[in-house]
Tab-separated table of C-alpha atoms and ligand atoms in Angstrom:
chain	number	residue	atom	x	y	z
T	1	MET	CA	0.015	-0.037	-0.004
T	2	THR	CA	1.543	3.326	-1.121
T	3	LYS	CA	0.988	6.209	1.244
T	4	LEU	CA	1.801	9.891	0.537
T	5	LEU	CA	1.811	12.901	2.789
T	6	PHE	CA	0.921	16.386	1.528
T	7	PRO	CA	1.874	18.881	4.223
T	8	GLY	CA	1.269	22.615	4.216
T	9	SER	CA	0.060	25.531	6.210
T	10	PHE	CA	-3.049	25.932	3.952
T	11	ASP	CA	-3.810	29.420	5.182
T	12	PRO	CA	-6.261	29.204	3.479
T	13	PHE	CA	-6.620	26.073	1.281
T	14	THR	CA	-6.637	27.092	-2.406
T	15	ARG	CA	-7.703	25.570	-5.683
T	16	GLY	CA	-3.999	24.971	-6.329
T	17	HIS	CA	-3.782	22.888	-3.160
T	18	ARG	CA	-6.847	20.892	-4.133
T	19	ASP	CA	-5.400	20.184	-7.596
T	20	ILE	CA	-2.178	18.846	-6.063
T	21	ALA	CA	-4.128	16.717	-3.522
T	22	ARG	CA	-6.397	15.341	-6.309
T	23	ARG	CA	-3.453	14.414	-8.506
T	24	ALA	CA	-1.401	12.979	-5.590
T	25	ALA	CA	-4.390	10.831	-4.533
T	26	LYS	CA	-4.415	9.246	-7.980
T	27	ILE	CA	-0.871	7.966	-7.668
T	28	CYS	CA	-1.172	6.435	-4.219
T	29	ASP	CA	-3.515	4.278	-2.164
T	30	LYS	CA	-3.802	6.746	0.704
T	31	LEU	CA	-3.021	10.439	0.901
T	32	TYR	CA	-2.657	12.256	4.188
T	33	VAL	CA	-3.098	16.018	3.948
T	34	ALA	CA	-1.347	17.432	7.022
T	35	VAL	CA	-2.240	20.909	8.287
T	36	MET	CA	0.914	22.221	9.862
T	37	HIS	CA	2.677	25.264	11.209
T	38	ASN	CA	5.204	27.207	9.145
T	39	ASP	CA	7.385	29.195	11.530
T	40	ALA	CA	8.402	31.513	8.731
T	41	LYS	CA	4.763	32.724	8.333
T	42	LYS	CA	2.206	34.367	10.512
T	43	HIS	CA	-0.964	32.350	10.001
T	44	PHE	CA	-4.271	34.261	9.697
T	45	PHE	CA	-6.650	31.278	10.154
T	46	ALA	CA	-6.649	29.135	13.327
T	47	PRO	CA	-5.356	25.564	12.875
T	48	GLU	CA	-8.858	24.081	13.458
T	49	ASP	CA	-10.272	26.380	10.691
T	50	ARG	CA	-7.459	25.363	8.323
T	51	VAL	CA	-8.255	21.699	8.992
T	52	MET	CA	-12.017	22.385	8.412
T	53	MET	CA	-11.319	24.218	5.144
T	54	ALA	CA	-9.101	21.358	3.835
T	55	ARG	CA	-11.757	18.757	4.832
T	56	GLU	CA	-14.605	20.724	3.173
T	57	SER	CA	-12.500	21.206	0.030
T	58	LEU	CA	-11.616	17.526	-0.230
T	59	LYS	CA	-14.993	16.009	0.520
T	60	GLY	CA	-15.655	13.090	-1.833
T	61	PHE	CA	-12.059	11.970	-2.189
T	62	ASP	CA	-12.285	8.542	-0.520
T	63	ASN	CA	-8.533	7.956	-0.101
T	64	ILE	CA	-7.680	11.350	1.368
T	65	GLU	CA	-7.524	11.987	5.098
T	66	VAL	CA	-6.937	15.488	6.538
T	67	ILE	CA	-4.943	15.503	9.745
T	68	ARG	CA	-3.338	18.220	11.932
T	69	HIS	CA	0.210	18.097	13.185
T	70	ASP	CA	1.905	20.781	15.193
T	71	GLY	CA	5.431	19.344	15.293
T	72	LEU	CA	8.177	18.426	12.857
T	73	LEU	CA	7.316	17.153	9.389
T	74	VAL	CA	9.620	14.145	9.754
T	75	ASP	CA	7.704	13.050	12.888
T	76	ILE	CA	4.290	12.838	11.154
T	77	TYR	CA	6.046	11.305	8.129
T	78	LYS	CA	7.307	8.458	10.320
T	79	GLU	CA	4.081	8.222	12.406
T	80	THR	CA	1.933	7.761	9.273
T	81	GLY	CA	4.489	5.419	7.619
T	82	CYS	CA	4.348	7.408	4.377
T	83	ASP	CA	6.567	6.559	1.382
T	84	ALA	CA	7.090	10.175	0.338
T	85	VAL	CA	5.990	13.734	0.872
T	86	VAL	CA	4.170	15.532	-1.951
T	87	ARG	CA	4.582	19.242	-2.650
T	88	GLY	CA	3.367	21.432	-5.519
T	89	ILE	CA	5.820	23.510	-7.483
T	90	ARG	CA	4.766	26.815	-9.038
T	91	SER	CA	8.124	28.319	-9.896
T	92	GLU	CA	11.881	27.976	-9.851
T	93	SER	CA	12.003	29.576	-6.373
T	94	ASP	CA	9.501	27.006	-5.114
T	95	PHE	CA	11.782	24.282	-6.462
T	96	ARG	CA	14.809	25.740	-4.641
T	97	TYR	CA	12.864	25.931	-1.388
T	98	GLU	CA	11.519	22.384	-1.713
T	99	ALA	CA	14.988	21.003	-2.587
T	100	GLU	CA	16.431	22.634	0.578
T	101	MET	CA	13.521	21.393	2.694
T	102	ALA	CA	13.931	17.855	1.369
T	103	LEU	CA	17.674	17.984	2.132
T	104	ALA	CA	17.089	19.206	5.694
T	105	ASN	CA	14.426	16.614	6.332
T	106	ARG	CA	16.586	13.851	4.942
T	107	LEU	CA	19.295	14.786	7.422
T	108	LEU	CA	16.728	14.211	10.208
T	109	GLU	CA	15.220	11.067	8.675
T	110	PRO	CA	17.215	9.141	6.031
T	111	SER	CA	14.064	7.426	4.641
T	112	TYR	CA	12.521	10.839	3.822
T	113	ASP	CA	11.671	11.353	0.173
T	114	ALA	CA	9.693	13.913	-1.816
T	115	VAL	CA	7.514	13.907	-4.949
T	116	LEU	CA	7.330	17.354	-6.529
T	117	LEU	CA	4.329	18.007	-8.717
T	118	PRO	CA	4.373	20.912	-11.168
T	119	CYS	CA	1.126	22.896	-10.683
T	120	ARG	CA	-1.369	23.507	-13.428
T	121	ASP	CA	-0.690	26.600	-15.594
T	122	ASP	CA	-3.974	28.275	-14.788
T	123	LEU	CA	-3.424	27.845	-11.050
T	124	SER	CA	0.244	28.809	-10.946
T	125	LEU	CA	-0.387	32.428	-9.774
T	126	ILE	CA	-2.691	31.487	-6.929
T	127	SER	CA	-1.209	31.515	-3.476
T	128	SER	CA	-2.672	31.725	0.024
T	129	SER	CA	-1.060	35.162	0.369
T	130	ILE	CA	-2.822	36.478	-2.758
T	131	VAL	CA	-6.140	35.076	-1.556
T	132	LYS	CA	-5.715	36.935	1.759
T	133	GLU	CA	-4.724	40.178	0.102
T	134	VAL	CA	-7.674	40.138	-2.289
T	135	GLY	CA	-10.080	38.961	0.416
T	136	PHE	CA	-9.042	41.650	2.910
T	137	TYR	CA	-10.201	44.259	0.432
T	138	GLY	CA	-13.475	42.397	-0.221
T	139	GLY	CA	-12.380	41.249	-3.680
T	140	ASP	CA	-13.762	38.177	-5.473
T	141	ILE	CA	-11.785	35.052	-4.450
T	142	SER	CA	-14.185	32.523	-5.990
T	143	LYS	CA	-11.690	31.514	-8.703
T	144	MET	CA	-8.923	31.048	-6.122
T	145	VAL	CA	-10.443	28.832	-3.417
T	146	PRO	CA	-12.684	25.782	-3.695
T	147	ALA	CA	-16.439	26.646	-3.941
T	148	GLU	CA	-17.139	24.860	-0.631
T	149	ILE	CA	-15.146	27.441	1.374
T	150	VAL	CA	-15.526	30.692	-0.630
T	151	GLY	CA	-18.160	32.079	1.782
T	152	PHE	CA	-16.262	31.203	4.953
T	153	VAL	CA	-12.911	32.545	3.640
T	154	SER	CA	-14.410	35.812	2.291
T	155	GLU	CA	-16.278	36.521	5.556
T	156	GLU	CA	-13.297	35.788	7.791
T	157	LEU	CA	-10.972	37.914	5.720
T	158	LYS	CA	-13.402	40.831	5.563
T	159	LYS	CA	-13.795	40.651	9.403
T	160	GLY	CA	-10.053	40.358	9.881
T	161	ARG	CA	-9.397	43.601	8.081
T	162	ASN	CA	-11.395	45.619	10.557
E	1	LIG	O1	2.336	25.572	2.896
E	1	LIG	P1	3.743	25.867	3.431
E	1	LIG	O2	3.691	27.062	4.418
E	1	LIG	O3	4.753	26.082	2.377
E	1	LIG	O4	4.177	24.550	4.281
E	1	LIG	C1	5.412	24.480	4.907
E	1	LIG	C2	5.439	23.381	5.967
E	1	LIG	C3	4.346	23.594	6.955
E	1	LIG	C4	5.305	22.029	5.271
E	1	LIG	C5	6.837	23.476	6.689
E	1	LIG	O5	6.992	24.781	7.248
E	1	LIG	C6	7.020	22.413	7.761
E	1	LIG	O6	7.420	21.300	7.451
E	1	LIG	N1	6.711	22.764	9.028
E	1	LIG	C7	6.816	21.859	10.166
E	1	LIG	C8	8.091	22.058	10.940
E	1	LIG	C9	9.303	21.404	10.279
E	1	LIG	O7	9.381	20.237	10.205
E	1	LIG	N2	10.224	22.259	9.841
E	1	LIG	C10	11.405	21.811	9.183
E	1	LIG	C11	11.260	21.860	7.698
E	1	LIG	S1	12.844	21.612	6.940
């Protein structure tokens, strides 16, 4: 049984994230989507809301399970017994970051491996940061986040601006 782990801060979950999860789920038996903390970022949404948004966005994918993990990526990697971590790549700078992250994680856990999926052209400019910026000003984010969470994300961002 092949198991993959798709970690991220998902602040919020975007259509780009869903596309990577959908494609990763096709190449494994079980995909764990792990909602985690990125110390380099200040998260707007609470961890439980980020889990809820990922679950809502991935409803209907039978082999995907959304989990929350507040510690090191290698710990949840080992705990779940995954074969590799999946990450989406939008640009050359993403690739550099992912390569460094894989290297660091492999120093901590020699069995660590990564599968890097190039993101879809039409989703390559979408990021959680852009969603937040547009949403703070009350802009239309419906093409950026899954339909299931558009209302929640828009409302929270509008509230957050005040
Ligand atoms: O969606 P993001 O913010 O790019 O996801 C980054 C994330 C959460 C996967 C990364 O910051 C992470 O692995 N955090 C957990 C702490 C950890 O293990 N850090 C060492 C990474 S080399």
